[in-house]
mmCIF file with all atom_site columns, C-alpha atoms and ligand atoms in Angstrom:
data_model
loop_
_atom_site.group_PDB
_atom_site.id
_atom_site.type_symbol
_atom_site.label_atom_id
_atom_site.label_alt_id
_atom_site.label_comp_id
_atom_site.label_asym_id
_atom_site.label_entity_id
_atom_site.label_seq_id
_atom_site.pdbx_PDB_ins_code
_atom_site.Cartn_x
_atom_site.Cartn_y
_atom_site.Cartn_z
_atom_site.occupancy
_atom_site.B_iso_or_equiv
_atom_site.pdbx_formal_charge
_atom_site.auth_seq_id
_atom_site.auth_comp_id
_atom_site.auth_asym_id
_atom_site.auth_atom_id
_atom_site.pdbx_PDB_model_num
ATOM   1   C  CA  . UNK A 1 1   ? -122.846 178.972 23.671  1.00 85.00 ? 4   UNK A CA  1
ATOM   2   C  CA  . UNK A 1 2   ? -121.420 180.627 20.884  1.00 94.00 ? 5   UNK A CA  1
ATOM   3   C  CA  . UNK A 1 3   ? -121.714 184.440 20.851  1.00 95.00 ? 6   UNK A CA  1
ATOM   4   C  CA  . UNK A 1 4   ? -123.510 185.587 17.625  1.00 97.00 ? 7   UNK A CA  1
ATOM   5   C  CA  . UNK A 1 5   ? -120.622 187.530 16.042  1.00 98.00 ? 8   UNK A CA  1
ATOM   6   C  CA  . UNK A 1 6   ? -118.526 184.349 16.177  1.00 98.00 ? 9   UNK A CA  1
ATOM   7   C  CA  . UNK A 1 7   ? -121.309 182.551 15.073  1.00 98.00 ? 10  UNK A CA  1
ATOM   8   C  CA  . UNK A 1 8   ? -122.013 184.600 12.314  1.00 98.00 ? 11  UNK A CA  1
ATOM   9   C  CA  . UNK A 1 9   ? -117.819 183.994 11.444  1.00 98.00 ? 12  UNK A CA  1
ATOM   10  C  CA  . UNK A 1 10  ? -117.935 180.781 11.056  1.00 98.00 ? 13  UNK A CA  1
ATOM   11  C  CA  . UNK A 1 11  ? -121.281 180.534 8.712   1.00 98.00 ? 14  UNK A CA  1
ATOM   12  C  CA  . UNK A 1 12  ? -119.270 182.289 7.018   1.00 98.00 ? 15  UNK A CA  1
ATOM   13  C  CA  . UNK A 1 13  ? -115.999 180.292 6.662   1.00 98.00 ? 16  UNK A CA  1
ATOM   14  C  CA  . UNK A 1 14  ? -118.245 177.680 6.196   1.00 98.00 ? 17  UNK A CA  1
ATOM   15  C  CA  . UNK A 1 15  ? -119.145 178.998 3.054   1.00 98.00 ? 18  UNK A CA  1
ATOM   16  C  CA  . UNK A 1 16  ? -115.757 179.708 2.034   1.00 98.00 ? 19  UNK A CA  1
ATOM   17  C  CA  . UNK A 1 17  ? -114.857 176.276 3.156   1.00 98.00 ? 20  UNK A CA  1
ATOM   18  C  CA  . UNK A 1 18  ? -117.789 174.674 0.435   1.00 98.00 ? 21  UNK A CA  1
ATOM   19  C  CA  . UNK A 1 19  ? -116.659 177.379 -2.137  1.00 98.00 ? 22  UNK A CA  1
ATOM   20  C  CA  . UNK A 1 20  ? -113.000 176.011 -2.082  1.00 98.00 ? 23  UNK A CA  1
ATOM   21  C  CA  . UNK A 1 21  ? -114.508 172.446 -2.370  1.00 98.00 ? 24  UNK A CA  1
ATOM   22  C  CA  . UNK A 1 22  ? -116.481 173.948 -5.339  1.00 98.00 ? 25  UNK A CA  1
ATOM   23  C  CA  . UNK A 1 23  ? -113.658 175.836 -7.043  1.00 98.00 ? 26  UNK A CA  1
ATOM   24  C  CA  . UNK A 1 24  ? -111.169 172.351 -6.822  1.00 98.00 ? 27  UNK A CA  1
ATOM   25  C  CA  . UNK A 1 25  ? -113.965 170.265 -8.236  1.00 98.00 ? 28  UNK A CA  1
ATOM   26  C  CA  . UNK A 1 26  ? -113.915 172.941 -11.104 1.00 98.00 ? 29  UNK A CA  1
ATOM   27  C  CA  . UNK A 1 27  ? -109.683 173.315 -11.370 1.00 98.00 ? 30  UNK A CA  1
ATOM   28  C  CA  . UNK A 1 28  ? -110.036 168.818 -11.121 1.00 98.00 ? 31  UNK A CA  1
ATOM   29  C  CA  . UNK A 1 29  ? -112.531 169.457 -14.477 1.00 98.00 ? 32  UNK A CA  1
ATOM   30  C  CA  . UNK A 1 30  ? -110.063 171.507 -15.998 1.00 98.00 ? 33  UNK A CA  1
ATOM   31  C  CA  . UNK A 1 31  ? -107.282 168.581 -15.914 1.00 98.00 ? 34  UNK A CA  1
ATOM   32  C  CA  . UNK A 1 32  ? -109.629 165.672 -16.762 1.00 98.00 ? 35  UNK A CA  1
ATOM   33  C  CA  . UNK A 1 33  ? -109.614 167.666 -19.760 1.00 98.00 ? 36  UNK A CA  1
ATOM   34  C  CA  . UNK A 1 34  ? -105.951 167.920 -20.476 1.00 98.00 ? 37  UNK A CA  1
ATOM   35  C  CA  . UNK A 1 35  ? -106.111 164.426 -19.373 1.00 98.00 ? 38  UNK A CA  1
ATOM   36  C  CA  . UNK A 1 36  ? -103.896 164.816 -16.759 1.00 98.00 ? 39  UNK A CA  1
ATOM   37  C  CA  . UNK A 1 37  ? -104.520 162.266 -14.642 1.00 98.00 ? 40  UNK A CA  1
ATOM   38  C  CA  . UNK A 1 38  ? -101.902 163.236 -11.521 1.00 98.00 ? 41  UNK A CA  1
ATOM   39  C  CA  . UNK A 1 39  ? -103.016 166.782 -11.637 1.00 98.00 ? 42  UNK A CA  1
ATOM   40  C  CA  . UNK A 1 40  ? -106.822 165.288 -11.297 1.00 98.00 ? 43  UNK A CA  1
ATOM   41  C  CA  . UNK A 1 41  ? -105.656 162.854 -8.303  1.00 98.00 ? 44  UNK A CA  1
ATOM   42  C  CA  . UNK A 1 42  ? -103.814 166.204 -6.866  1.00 98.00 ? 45  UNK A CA  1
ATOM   43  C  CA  . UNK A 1 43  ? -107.314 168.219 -7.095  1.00 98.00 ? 46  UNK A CA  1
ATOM   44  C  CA  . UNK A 1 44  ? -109.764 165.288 -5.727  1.00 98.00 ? 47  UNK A CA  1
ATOM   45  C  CA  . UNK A 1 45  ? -107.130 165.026 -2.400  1.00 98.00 ? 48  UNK A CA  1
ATOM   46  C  CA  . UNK A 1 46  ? -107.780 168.784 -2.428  1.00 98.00 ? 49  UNK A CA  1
ATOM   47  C  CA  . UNK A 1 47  ? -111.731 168.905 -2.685  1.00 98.00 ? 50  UNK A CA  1
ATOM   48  C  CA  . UNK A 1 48  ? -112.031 166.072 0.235   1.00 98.00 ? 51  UNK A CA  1
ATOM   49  C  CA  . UNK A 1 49  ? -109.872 168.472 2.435   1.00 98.00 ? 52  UNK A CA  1
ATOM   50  C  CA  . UNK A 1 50  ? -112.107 171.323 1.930   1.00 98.00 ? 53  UNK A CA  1
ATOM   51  C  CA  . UNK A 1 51  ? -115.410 169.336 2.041   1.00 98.00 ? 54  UNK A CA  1
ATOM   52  C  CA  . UNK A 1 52  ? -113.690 168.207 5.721   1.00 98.00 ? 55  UNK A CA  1
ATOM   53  C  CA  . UNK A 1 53  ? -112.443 171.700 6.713   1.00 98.00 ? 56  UNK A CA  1
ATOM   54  C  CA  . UNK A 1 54  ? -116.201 173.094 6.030   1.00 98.00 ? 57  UNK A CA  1
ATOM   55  C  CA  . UNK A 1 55  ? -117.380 169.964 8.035   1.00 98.00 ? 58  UNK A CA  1
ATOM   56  C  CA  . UNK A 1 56  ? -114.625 170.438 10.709  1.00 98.00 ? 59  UNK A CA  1
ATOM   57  C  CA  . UNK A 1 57  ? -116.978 174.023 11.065  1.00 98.00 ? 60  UNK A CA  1
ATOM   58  C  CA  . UNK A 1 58  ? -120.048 172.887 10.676  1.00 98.00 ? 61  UNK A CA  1
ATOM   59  C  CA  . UNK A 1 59  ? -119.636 169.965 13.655  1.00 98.00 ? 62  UNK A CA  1
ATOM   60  C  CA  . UNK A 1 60  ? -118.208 172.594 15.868  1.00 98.00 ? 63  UNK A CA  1
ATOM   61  C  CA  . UNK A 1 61  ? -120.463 175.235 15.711  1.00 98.00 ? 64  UNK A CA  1
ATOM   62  C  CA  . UNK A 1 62  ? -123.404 172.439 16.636  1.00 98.00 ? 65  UNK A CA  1
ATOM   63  C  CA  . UNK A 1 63  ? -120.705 171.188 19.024  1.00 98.00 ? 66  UNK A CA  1
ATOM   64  C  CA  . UNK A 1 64  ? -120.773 175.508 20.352  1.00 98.00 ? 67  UNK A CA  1
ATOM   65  C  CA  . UNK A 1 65  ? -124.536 175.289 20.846  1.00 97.00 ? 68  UNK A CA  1
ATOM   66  C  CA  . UNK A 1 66  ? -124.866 177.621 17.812  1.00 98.00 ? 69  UNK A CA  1
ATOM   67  C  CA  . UNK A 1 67  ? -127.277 177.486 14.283  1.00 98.00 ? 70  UNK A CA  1
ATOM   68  C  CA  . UNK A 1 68  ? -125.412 176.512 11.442  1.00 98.00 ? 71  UNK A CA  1
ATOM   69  C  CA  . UNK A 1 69  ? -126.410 178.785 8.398   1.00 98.00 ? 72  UNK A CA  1
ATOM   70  C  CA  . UNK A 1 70  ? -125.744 177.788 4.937   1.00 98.00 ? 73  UNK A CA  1
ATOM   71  C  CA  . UNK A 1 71  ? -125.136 180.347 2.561   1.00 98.00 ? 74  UNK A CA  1
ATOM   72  C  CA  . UNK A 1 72  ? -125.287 180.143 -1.286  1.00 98.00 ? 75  UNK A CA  1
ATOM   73  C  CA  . UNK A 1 73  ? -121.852 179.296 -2.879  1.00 98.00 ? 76  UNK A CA  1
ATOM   74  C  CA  . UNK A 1 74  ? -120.574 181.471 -5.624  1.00 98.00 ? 77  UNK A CA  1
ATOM   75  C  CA  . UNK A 1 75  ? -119.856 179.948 -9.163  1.00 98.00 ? 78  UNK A CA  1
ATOM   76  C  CA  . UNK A 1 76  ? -116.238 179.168 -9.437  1.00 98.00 ? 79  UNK A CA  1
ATOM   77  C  CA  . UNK A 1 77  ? -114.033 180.078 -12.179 1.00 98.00 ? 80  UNK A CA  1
ATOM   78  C  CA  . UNK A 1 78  ? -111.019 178.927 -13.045 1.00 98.00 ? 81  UNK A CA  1
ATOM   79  C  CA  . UNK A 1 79  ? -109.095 181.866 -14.404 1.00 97.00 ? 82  UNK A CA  1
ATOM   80  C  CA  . UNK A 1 80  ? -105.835 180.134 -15.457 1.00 93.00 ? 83  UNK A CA  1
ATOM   81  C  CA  . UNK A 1 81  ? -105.337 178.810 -19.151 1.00 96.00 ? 84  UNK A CA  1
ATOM   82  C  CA  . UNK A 1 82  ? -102.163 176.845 -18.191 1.00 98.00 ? 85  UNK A CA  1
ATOM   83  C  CA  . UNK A 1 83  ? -101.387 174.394 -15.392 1.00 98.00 ? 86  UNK A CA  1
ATOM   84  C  CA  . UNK A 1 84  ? -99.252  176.873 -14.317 1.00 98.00 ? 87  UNK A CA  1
ATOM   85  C  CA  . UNK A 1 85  ? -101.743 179.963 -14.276 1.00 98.00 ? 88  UNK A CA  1
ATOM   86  C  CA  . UNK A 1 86  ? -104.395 177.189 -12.579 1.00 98.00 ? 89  UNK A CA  1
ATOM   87  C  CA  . UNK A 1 87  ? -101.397 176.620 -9.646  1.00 98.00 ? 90  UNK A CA  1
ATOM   88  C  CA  . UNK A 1 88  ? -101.318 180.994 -9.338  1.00 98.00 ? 91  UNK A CA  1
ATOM   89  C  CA  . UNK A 1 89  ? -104.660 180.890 -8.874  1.00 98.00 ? 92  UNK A CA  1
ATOM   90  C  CA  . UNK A 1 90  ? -104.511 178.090 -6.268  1.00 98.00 ? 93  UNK A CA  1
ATOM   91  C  CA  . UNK A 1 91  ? -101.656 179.526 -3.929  1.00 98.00 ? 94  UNK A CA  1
ATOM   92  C  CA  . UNK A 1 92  ? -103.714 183.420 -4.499  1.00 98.00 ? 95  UNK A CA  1
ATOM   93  C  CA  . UNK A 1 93  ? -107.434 181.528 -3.430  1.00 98.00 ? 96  UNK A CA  1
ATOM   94  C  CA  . UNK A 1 94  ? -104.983 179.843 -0.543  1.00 98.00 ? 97  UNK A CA  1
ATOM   95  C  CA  . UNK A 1 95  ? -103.581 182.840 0.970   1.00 98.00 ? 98  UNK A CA  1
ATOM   96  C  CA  . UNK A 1 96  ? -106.816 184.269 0.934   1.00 98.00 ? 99  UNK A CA  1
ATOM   97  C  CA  . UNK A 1 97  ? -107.883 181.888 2.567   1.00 98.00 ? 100 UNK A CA  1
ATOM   98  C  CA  . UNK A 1 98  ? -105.106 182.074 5.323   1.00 98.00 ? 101 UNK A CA  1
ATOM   99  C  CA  . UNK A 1 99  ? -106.263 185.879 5.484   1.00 98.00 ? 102 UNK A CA  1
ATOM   100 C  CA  . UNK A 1 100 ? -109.910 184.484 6.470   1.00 98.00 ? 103 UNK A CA  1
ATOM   101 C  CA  . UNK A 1 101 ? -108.360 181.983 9.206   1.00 98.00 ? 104 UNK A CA  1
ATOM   102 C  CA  . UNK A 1 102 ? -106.778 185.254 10.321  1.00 98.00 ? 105 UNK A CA  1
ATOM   103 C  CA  . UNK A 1 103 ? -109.895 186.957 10.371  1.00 98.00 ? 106 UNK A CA  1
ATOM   104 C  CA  . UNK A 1 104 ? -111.961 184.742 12.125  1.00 98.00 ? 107 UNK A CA  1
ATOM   105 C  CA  . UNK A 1 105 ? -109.210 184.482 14.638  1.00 98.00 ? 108 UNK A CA  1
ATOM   106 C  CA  . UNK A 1 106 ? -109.439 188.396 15.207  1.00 98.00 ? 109 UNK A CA  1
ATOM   107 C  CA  . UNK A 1 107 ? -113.094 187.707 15.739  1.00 98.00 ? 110 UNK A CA  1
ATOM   108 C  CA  . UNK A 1 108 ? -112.354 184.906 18.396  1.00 98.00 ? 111 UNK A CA  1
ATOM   109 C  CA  . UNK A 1 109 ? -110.239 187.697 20.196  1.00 98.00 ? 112 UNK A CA  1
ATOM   110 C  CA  . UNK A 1 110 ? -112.999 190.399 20.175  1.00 98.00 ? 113 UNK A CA  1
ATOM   111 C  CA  . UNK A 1 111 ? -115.607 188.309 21.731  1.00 98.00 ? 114 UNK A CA  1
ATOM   112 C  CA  . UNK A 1 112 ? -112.902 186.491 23.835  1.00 98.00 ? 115 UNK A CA  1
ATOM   113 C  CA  . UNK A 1 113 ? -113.539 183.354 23.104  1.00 98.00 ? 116 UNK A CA  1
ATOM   114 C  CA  . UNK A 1 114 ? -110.806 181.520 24.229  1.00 97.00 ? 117 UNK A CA  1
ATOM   115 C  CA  . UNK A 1 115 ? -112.272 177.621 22.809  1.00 98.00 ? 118 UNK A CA  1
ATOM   116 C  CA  . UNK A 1 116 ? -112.655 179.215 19.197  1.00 98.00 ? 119 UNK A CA  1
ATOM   117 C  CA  . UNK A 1 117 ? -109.231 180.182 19.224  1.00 98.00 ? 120 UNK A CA  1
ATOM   118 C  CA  . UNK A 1 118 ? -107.992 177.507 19.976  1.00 98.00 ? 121 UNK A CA  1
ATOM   119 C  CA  . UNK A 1 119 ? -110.025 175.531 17.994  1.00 98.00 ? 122 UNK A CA  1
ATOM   120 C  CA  . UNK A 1 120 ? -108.923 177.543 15.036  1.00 98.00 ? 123 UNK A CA  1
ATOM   121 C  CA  . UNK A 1 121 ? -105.207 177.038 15.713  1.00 98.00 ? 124 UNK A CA  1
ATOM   122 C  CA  . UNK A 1 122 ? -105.695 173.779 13.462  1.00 98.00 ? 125 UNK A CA  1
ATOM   123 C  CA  . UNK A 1 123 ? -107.048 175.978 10.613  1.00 98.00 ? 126 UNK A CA  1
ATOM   124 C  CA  . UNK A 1 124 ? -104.087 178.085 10.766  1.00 98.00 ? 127 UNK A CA  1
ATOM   125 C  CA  . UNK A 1 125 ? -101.213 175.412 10.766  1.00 98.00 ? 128 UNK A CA  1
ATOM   126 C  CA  . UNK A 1 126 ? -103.643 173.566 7.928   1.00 97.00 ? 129 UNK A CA  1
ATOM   127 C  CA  . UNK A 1 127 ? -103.301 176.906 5.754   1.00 98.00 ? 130 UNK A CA  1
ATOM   128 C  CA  . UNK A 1 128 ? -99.342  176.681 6.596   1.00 98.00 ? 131 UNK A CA  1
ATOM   129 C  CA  . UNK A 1 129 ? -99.504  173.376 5.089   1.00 97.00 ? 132 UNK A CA  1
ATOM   130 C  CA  . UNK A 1 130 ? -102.015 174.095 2.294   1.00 97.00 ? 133 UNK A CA  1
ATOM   131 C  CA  . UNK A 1 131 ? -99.465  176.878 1.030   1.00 98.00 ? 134 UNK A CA  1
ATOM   132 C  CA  . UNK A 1 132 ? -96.315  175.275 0.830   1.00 98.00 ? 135 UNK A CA  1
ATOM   133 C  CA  . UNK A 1 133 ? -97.971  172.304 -1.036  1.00 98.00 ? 136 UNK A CA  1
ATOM   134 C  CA  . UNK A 1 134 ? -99.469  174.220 -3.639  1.00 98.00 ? 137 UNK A CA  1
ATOM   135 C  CA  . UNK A 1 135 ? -96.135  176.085 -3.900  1.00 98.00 ? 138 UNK A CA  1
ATOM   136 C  CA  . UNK A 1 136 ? -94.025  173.344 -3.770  1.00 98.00 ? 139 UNK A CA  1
ATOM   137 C  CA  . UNK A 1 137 ? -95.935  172.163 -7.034  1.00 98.00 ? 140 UNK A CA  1
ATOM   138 C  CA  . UNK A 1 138 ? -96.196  175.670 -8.306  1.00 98.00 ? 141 UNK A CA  1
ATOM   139 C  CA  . UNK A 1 139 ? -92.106  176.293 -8.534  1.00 98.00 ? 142 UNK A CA  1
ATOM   140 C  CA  . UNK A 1 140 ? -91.863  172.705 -9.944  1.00 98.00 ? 143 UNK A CA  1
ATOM   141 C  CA  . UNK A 1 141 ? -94.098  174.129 -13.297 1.00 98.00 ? 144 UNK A CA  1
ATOM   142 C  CA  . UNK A 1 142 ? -92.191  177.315 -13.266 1.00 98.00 ? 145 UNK A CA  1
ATOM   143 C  CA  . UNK A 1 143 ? -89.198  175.346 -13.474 1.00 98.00 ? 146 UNK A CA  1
ATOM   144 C  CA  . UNK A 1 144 ? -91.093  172.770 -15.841 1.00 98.00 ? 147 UNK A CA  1
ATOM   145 C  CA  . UNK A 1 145 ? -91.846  175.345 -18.117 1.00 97.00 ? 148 UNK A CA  1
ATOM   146 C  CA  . UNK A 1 146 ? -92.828  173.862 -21.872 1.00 96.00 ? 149 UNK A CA  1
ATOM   147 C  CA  . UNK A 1 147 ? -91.178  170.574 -21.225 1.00 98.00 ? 150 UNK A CA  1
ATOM   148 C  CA  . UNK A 1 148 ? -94.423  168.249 -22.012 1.00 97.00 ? 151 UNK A CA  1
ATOM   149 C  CA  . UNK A 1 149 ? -91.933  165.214 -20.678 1.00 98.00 ? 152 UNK A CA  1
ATOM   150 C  CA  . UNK A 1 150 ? -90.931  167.031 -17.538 1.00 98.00 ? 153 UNK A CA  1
ATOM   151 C  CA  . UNK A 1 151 ? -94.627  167.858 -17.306 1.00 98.00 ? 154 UNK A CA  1
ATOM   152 C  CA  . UNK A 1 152 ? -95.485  164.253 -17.747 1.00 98.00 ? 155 UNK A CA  1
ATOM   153 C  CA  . UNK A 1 153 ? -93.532  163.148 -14.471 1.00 98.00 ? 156 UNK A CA  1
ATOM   154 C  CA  . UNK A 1 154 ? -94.912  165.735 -12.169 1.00 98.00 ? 157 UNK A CA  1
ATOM   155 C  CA  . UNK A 1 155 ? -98.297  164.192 -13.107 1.00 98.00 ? 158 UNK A CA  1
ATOM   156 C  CA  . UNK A 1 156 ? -96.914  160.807 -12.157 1.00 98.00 ? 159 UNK A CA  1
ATOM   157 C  CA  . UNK A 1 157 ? -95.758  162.086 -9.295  1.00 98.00 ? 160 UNK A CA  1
ATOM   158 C  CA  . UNK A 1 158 ? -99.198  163.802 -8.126  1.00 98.00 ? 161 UNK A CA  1
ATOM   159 C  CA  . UNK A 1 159 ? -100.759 160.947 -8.861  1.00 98.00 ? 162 UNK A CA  1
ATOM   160 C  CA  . UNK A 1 160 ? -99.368  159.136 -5.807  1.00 98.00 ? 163 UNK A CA  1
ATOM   161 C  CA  . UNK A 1 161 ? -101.182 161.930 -3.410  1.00 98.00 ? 164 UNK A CA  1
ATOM   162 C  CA  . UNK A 1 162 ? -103.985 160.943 -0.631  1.00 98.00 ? 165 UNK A CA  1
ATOM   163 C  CA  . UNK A 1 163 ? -106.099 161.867 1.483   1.00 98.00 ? 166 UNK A CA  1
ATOM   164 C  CA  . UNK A 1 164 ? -105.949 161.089 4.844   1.00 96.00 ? 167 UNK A CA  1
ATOM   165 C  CA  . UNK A 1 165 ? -109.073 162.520 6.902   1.00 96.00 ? 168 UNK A CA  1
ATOM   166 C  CA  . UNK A 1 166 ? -107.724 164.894 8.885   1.00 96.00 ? 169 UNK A CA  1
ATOM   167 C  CA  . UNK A 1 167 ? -108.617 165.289 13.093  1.00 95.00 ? 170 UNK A CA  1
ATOM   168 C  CA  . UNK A 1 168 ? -109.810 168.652 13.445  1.00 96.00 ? 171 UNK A CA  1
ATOM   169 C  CA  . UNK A 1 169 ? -109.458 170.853 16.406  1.00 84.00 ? 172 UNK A CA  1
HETATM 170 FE FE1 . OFO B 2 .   ? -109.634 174.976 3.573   1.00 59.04 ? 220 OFO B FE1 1
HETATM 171 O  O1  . OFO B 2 .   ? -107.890 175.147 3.129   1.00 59.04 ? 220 OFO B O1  1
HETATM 172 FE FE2 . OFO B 2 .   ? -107.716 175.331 1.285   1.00 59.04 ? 220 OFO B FE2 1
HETATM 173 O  O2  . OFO B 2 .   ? -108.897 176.639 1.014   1.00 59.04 ? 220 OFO B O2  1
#
């Protein structure tokens, strides 16, 4: 049985989990617009991984014995004006993220439950791996800068990104 601090925790990733879903689908709108077809590929790999993360949560707290709660997701907004700004604001949402892993982690520890943490040890290598991607792509524009050519092949290569459903826990 889950204890209801942890409980309440994960509702609550859960959440954060859907809002990252929501704020991709809204970066992916952003580059069907510049008709940049890689960049869209890039953000649709990046919406199915959160829609799984907040399912990973959701399965596992029913899994726990617990009562999943869905909260009301917050409109997104994507604050860059360049591809560049939009990658900022990716890595930034991504750390923050990594800080709620961290969090919920803490949480685990207080109430001692040992199955959370480790359960969440997946989380926390997935956040290693969601950060150096979206850097990886974020020094590429830096060193892009206004070359529309050089711009052109990092959408080509973006385009060649999928998604693999992930095994959780
Ligand atoms: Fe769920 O990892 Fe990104 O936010």
């Amino acid at each position: 049985m889950l204890n209801e601090k942890m409980e309440k925790a994960f509702n609550d990733q859960i959440n954060k989990e859907f809002y990252s879903e929501y704020l991709y689908l809204a970066m992916k709108s952003y580059f069907v617009e510049l008709n940049l077809q890689g960049f869209v590929n890039w953000f649709d790999v990046q919406v199915q991984e959160e829609h799984a993360h907040a399912m990973g949560m959701y399965d596992y707290v029913h899994e726990r014995g617990g009562k999943v709660e869905l909260l009301a997701i917050d409109k997104p907004e994507v604050e860059g004006k360049t591809p560049l700004e939009v990658f900022e604001q990716t890595l930034k949402h991504e750390q923050y993220v990594t800080s709620r892993i961290n969090a919920l982690m803490d949480v685990a520890d207080e109430v001692k439950d040992r199955a959370a943490l480790s359960f969440l040890d997946w989380y926390l290598k997935e956040q290693v791996e969601e950060e150096s991607n979206v850097g990886g792509v974020l020094a590429s524009l830096k060193l892009i800068g206004d070359d529309k050519k050089a711009l052109l092949m990092l959408d080509k290569d973006l385009a060649t990104r999928t998604f693999v459903a992930p095994v959780i826990g």
